[in-house]
Short mmCIF file of the C-alpha atoms (twelve columns), coordinates in Angstrom:
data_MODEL
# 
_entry.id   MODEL 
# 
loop_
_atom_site.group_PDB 
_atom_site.id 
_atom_site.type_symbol 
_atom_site.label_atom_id 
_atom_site.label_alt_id 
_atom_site.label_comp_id 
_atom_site.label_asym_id 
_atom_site.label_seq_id 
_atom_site.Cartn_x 
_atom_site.Cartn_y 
_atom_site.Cartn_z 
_atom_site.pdbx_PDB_model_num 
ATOM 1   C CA . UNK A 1   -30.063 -30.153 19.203  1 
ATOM 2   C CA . UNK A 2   -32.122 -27.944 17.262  1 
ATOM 3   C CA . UNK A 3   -33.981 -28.752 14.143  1 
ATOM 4   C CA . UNK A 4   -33.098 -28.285 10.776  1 
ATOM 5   C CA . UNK A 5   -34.355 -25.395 8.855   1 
ATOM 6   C CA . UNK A 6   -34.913 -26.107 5.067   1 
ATOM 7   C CA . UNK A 7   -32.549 -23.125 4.357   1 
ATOM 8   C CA . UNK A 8   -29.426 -25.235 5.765   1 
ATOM 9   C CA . UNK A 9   -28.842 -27.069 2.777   1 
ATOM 10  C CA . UNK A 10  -28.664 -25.032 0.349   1 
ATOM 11  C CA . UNK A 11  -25.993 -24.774 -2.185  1 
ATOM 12  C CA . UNK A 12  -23.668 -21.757 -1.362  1 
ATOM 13  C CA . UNK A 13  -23.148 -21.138 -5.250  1 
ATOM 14  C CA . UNK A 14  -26.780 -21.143 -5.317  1 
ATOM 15  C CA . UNK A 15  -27.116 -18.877 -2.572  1 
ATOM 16  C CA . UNK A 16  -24.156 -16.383 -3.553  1 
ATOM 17  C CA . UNK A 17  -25.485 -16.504 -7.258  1 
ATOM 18  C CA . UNK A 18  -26.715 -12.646 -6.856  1 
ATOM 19  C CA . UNK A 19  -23.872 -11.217 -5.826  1 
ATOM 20  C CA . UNK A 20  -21.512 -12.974 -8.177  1 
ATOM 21  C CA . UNK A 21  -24.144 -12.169 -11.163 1 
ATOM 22  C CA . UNK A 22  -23.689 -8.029  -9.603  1 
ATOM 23  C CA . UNK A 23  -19.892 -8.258  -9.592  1 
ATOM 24  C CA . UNK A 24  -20.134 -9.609  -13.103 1 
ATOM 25  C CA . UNK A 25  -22.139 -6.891  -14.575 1 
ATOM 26  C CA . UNK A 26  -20.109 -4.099  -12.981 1 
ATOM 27  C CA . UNK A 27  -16.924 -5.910  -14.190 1 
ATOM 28  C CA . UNK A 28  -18.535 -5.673  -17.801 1 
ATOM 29  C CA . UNK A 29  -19.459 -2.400  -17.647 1 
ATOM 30  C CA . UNK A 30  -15.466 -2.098  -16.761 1 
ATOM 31  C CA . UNK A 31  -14.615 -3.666  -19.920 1 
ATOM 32  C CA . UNK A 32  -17.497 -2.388  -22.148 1 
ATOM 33  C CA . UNK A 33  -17.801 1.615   -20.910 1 
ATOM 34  C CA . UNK A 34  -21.370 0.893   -22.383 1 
ATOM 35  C CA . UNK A 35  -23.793 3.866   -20.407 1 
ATOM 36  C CA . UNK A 36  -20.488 5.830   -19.619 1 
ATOM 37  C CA . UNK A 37  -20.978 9.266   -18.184 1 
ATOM 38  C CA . UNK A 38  -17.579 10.364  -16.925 1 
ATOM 39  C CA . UNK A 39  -14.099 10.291  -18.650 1 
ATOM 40  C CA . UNK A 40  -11.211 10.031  -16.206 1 
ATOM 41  C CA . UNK A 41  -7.583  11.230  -18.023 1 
ATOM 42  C CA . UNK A 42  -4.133  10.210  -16.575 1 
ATOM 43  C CA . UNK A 43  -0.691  11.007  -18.195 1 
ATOM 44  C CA . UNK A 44  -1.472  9.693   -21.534 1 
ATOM 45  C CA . UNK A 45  -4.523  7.618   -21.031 1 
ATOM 46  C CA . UNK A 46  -8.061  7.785   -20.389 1 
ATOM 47  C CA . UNK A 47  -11.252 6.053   -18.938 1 
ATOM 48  C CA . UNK A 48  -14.925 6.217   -19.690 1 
ATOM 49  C CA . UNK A 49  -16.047 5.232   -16.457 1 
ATOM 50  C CA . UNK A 50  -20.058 5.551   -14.755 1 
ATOM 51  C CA . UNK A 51  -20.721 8.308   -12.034 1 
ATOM 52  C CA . UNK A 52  -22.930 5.740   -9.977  1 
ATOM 53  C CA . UNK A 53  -19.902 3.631   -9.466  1 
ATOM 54  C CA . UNK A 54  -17.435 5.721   -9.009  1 
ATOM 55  C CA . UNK A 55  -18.621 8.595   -6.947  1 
ATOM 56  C CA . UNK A 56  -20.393 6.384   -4.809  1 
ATOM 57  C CA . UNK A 57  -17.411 4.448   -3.841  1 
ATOM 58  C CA . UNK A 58  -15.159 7.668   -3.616  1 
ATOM 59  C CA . UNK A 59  -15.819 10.640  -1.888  1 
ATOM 60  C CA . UNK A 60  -13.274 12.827  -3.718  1 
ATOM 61  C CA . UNK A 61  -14.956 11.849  -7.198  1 
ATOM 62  C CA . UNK A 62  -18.269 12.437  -5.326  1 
ATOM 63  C CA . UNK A 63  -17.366 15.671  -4.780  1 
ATOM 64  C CA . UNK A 64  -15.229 16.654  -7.700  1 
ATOM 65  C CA . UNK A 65  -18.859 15.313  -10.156 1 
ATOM 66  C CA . UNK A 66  -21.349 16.986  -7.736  1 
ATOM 67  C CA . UNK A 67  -22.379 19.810  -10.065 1 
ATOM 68  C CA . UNK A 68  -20.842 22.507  -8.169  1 
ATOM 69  C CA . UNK A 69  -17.424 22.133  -10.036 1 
ATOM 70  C CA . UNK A 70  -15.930 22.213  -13.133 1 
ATOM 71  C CA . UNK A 71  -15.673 18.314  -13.465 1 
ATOM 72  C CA . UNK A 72  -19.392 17.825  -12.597 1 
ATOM 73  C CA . UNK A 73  -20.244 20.404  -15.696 1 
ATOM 74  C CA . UNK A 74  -17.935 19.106  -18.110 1 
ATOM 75  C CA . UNK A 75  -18.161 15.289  -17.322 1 
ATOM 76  C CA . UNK A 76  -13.725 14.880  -17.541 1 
ATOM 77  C CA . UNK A 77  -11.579 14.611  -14.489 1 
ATOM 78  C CA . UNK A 78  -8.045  15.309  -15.225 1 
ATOM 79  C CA . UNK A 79  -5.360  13.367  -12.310 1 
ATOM 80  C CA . UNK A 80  -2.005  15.038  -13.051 1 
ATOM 81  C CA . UNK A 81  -0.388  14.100  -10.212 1 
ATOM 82  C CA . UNK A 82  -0.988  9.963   -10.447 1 
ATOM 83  C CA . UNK A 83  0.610   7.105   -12.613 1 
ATOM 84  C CA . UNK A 84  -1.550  6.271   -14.986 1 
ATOM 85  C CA . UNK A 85  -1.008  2.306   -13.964 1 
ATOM 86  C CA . UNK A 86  -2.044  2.982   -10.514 1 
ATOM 87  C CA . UNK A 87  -5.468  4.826   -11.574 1 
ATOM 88  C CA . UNK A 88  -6.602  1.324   -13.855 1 
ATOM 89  C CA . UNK A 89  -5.532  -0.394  -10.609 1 
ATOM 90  C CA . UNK A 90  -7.803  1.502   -8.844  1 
ATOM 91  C CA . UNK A 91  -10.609 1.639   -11.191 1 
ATOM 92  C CA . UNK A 92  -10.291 -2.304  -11.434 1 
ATOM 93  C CA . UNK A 93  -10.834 -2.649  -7.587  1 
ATOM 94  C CA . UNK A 94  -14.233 0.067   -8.223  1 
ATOM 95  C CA . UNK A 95  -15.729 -1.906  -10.588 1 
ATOM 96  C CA . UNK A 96  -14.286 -5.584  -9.713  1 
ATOM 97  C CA . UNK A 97  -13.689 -5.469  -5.722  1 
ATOM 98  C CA . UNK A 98  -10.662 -6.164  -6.171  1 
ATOM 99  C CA . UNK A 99  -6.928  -5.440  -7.929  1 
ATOM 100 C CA . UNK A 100 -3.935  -7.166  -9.221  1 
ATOM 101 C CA . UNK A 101 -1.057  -6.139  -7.517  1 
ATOM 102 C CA . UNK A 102 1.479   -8.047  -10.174 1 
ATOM 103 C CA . UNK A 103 3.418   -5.785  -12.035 1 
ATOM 104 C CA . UNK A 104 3.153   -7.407  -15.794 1 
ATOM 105 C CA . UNK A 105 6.457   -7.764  -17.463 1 
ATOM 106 C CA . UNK A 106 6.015   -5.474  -20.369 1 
ATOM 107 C CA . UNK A 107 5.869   -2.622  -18.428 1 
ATOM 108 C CA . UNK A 108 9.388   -3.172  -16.803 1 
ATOM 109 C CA . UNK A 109 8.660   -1.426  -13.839 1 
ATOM 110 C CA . UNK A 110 10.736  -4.146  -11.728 1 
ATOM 111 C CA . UNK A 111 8.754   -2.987  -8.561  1 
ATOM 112 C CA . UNK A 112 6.909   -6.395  -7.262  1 
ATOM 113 C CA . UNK A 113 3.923   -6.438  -5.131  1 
ATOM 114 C CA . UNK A 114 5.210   -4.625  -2.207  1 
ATOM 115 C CA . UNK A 115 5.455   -1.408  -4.197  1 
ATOM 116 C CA . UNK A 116 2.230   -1.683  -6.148  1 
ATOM 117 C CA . UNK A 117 0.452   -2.010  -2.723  1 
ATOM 118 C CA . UNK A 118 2.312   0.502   -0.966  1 
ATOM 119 C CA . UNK A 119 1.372   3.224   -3.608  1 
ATOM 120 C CA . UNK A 120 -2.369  2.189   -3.681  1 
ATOM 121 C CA . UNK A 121 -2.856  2.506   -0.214  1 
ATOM 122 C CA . UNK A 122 -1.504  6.191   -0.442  1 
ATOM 123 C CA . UNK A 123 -3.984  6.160   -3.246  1 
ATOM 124 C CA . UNK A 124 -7.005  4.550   -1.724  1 
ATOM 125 C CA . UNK A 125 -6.362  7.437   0.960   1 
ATOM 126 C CA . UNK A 126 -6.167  10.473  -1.150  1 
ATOM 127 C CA . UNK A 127 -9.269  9.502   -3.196  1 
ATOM 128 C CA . UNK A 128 -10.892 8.297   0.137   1 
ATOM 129 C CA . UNK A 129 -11.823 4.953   -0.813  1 
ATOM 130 C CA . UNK A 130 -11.495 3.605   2.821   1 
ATOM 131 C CA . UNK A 131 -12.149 -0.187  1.673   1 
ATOM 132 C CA . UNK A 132 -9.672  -0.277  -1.212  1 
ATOM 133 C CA . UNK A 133 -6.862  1.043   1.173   1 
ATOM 134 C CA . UNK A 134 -8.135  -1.831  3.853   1 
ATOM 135 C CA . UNK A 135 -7.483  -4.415  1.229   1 
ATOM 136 C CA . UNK A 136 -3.857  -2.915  -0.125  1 
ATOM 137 C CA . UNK A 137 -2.601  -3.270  3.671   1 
ATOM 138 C CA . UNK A 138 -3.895  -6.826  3.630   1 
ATOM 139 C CA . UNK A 139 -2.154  -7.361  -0.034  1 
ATOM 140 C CA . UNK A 140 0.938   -5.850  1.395   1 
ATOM 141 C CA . UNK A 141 0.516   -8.071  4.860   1 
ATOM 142 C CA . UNK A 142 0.685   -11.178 2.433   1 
ATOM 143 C CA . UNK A 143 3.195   -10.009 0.424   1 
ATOM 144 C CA . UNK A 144 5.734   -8.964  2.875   1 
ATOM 145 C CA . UNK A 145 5.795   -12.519 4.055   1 
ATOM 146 C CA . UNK A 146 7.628   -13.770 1.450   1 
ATOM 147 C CA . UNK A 147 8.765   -10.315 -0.191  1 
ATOM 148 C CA . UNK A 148 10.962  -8.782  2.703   1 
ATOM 149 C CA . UNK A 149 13.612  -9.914  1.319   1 
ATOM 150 C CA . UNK A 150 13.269  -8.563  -2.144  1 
ATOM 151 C CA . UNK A 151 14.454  -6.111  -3.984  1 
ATOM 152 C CA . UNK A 152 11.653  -3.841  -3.766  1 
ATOM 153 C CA . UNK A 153 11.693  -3.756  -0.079  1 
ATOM 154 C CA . UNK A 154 13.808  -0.948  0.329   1 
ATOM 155 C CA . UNK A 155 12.172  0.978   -2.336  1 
ATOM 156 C CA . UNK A 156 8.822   -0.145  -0.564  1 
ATOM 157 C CA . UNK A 157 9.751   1.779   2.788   1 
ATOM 158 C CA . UNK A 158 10.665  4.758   1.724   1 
ATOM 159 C CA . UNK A 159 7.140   5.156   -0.120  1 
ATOM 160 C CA . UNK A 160 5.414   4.175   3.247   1 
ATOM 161 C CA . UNK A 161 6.797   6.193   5.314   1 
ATOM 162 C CA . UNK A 162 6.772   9.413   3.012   1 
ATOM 163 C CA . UNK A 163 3.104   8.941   1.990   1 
ATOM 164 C CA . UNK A 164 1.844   8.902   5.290   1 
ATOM 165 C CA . UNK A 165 1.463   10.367  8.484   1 
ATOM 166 C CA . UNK A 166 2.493   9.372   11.906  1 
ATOM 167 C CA . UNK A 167 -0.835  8.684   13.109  1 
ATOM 168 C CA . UNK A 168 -1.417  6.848   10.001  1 
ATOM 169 C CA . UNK A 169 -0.554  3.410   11.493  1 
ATOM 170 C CA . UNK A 170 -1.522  1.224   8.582   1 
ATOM 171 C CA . UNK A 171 1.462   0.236   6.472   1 
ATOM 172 C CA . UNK A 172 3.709   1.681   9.048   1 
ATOM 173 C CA . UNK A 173 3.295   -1.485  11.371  1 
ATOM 174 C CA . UNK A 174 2.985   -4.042  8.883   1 
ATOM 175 C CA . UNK A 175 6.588   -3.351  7.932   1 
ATOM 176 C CA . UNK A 176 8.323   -2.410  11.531  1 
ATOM 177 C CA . UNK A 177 6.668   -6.082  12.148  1 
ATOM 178 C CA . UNK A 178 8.580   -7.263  9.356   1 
ATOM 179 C CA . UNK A 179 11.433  -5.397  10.475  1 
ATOM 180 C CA . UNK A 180 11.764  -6.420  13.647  1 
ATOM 181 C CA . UNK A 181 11.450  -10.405 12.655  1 
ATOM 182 C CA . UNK A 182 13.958  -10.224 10.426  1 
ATOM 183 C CA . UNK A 183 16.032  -7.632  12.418  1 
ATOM 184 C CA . UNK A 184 19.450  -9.445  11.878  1 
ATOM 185 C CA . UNK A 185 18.848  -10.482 8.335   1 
ATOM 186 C CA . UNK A 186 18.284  -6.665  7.287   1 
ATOM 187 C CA . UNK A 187 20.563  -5.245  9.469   1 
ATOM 188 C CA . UNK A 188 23.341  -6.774  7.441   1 
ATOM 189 C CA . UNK A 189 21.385  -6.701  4.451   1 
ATOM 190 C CA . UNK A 190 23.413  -3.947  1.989   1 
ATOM 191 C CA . UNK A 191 21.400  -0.448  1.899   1 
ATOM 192 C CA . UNK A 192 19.198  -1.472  4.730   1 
ATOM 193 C CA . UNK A 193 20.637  1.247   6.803   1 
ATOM 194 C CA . UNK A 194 20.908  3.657   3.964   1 
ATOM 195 C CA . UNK A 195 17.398  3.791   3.554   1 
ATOM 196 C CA . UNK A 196 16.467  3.697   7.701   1 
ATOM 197 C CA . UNK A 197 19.209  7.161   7.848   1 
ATOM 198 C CA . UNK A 198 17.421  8.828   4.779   1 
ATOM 199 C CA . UNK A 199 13.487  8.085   5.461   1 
ATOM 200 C CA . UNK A 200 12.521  10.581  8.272   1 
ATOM 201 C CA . UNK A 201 10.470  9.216   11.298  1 
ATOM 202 C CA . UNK A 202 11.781  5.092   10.288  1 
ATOM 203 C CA . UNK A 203 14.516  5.000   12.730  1 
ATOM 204 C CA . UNK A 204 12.321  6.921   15.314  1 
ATOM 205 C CA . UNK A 205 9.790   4.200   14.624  1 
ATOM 206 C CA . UNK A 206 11.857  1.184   14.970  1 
ATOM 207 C CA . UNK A 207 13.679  2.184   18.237  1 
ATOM 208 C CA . UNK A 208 9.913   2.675   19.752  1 
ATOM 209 C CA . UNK A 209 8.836   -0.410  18.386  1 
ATOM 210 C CA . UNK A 210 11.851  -2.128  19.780  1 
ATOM 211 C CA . UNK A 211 11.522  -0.639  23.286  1 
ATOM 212 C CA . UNK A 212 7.550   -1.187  23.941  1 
ATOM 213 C CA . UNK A 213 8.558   -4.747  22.800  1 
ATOM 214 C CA . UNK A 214 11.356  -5.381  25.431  1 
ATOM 215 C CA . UNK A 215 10.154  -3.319  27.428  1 
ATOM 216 C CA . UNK A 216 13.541  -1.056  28.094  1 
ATOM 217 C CA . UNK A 217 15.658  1.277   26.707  1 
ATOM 218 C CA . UNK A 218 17.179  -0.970  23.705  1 
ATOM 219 C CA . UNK A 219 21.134  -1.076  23.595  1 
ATOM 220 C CA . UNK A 220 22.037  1.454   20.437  1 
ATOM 221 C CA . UNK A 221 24.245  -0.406  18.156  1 
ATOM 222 C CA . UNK A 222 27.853  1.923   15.938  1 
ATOM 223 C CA . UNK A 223 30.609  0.473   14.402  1 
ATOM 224 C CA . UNK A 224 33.593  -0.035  16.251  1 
ATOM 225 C CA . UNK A 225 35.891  0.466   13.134  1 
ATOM 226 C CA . UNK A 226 34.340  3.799   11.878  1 
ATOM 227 C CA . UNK A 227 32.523  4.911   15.121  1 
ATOM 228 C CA . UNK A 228 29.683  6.110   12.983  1 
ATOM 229 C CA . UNK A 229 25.913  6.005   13.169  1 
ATOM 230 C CA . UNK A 230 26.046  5.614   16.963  1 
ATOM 231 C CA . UNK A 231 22.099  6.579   17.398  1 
ATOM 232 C CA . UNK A 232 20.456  3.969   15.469  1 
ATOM 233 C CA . UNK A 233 21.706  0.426   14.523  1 
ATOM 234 C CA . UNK A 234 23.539  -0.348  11.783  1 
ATOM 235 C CA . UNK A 235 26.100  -3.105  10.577  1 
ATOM 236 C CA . UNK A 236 29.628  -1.820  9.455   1 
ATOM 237 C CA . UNK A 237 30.184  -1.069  6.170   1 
ATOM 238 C CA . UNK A 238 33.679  -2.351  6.372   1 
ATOM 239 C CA . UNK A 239 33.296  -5.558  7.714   1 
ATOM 240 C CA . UNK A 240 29.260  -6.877  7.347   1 
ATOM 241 C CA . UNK A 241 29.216  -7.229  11.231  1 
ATOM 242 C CA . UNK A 242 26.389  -6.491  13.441  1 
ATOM 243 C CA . UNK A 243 28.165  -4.833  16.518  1 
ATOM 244 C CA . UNK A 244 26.455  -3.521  19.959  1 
ATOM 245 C CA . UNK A 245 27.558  -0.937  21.933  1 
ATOM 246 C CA . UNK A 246 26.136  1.505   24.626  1 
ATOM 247 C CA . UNK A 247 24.697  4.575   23.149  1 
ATOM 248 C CA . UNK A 248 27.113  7.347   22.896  1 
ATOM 249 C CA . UNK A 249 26.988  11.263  22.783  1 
# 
């Protein structure tokens, strides 16, 4: 057994103590703006935010504030095409490591966690922040194990699956995962199918998932009453039932 080195004992908080005192700063220079050199507008609202920080940890703002365009003269970014609740999301997780992904109740947004982290991934990858979109999939990974059954969930798939690509696997198998675990529950659930039939590339990607996992050509599942939907699965909408059936031309 080898001997003990005098390091071993240390306390952790003793040993972390750096790092936590770093976080803290940047978090108050979050909250104070004191030493700002950058102003970020959204919608209605604005940020006095620190070029060091932010352009380090994003290469878009690293090369909007490089000196060769208009931002990097003038010291403003304008983002017209974002929600301003989203951008102080982000900006938390620049400064802090981390964001909240609770949607508070003044804002009535009724979207839940699924949503927030949805959108910020498609966020974290626009602005290139390749860490922040690492730790929405984990948030939404969490989330979806209690949250598939929600009411966002829906809403949630739709946003996944139109903010990114094919190869973009990310998101995309986080929720066929949760799809295909709780296959019977959502196949019945109201909408479910509704939302597969109007999000291009989710059906595609739930067959595939379905045959790599049993290794065949998965049965295709219509309605017998209505004879409708016959190339993806579906429950009918007259009766609730889940019914199978040979694919059909």
């Amino acid at each position: 057994m080898p001997p003990k080195l005098d390091g071993d004992n240390k306390d952790t908080t003793a040993v972390n103590a750096p790092q936590t005192e770093l976080v803290d700063s940047l978090a108050l220079l979050r909250k104070t703006v004191k030493y700002h050199d950058l102003v970020i507008h959204c919608g209605d609202q604005e940020w006095k935010a620190h070029r060091v920080i932010v352009c380090s940890r994003s290469k878009f703002f690293d090369k909007a504030c490089d000196g060769t365009f208009k931002e990097g003269k003038t010291g403003e970014v304008n983002l017209v095409e974002d929600e301003p609740e989203m951008i102080d999301r982000m900006l938390d997780y620049l400064y802090r490591l981390d964001y909240s992904d609770l949607v508070p109740p003044t804002l009535n947004m009724s979207e839940g966690r699924l949503i927030v982290n949805a959108r910020m991934y498609a966020l974290a990858d626009k602005y290139e922040i390749w860490a922040l979109k690492e730790l929405a999939k984990q948030k939404s990974i969490n989330a979806l194990e209690e949250d598939w059954s929600g009411e966002s969930f829906l809403t949630a798939l739709e946003i996944v699956w139109t903010t990114t690509p094919y190869s973009d696997r990310g998101l995309r198998d986080c929720f066929l995962t949760a799809i295909t675990t709780h296959k019977l529950d959502l196949y019945k659930r109201e909408g479910f199918m509704e939302a597969v039939r109007a999000v291009d590339e989710l059906a595609a990607d739930i067959v595939d998932v379905e045959w790599k996992g049993s290794g065949s050509i998965p049965s295709m599942l219509f309605c017998n009453y209505c004879k409708a939907n016959r190339n993806v699965r579906c429950s009918c909408t007259q009766c609730g039932q889940m019914q199978l059936a040979p694919f059909k031309h």
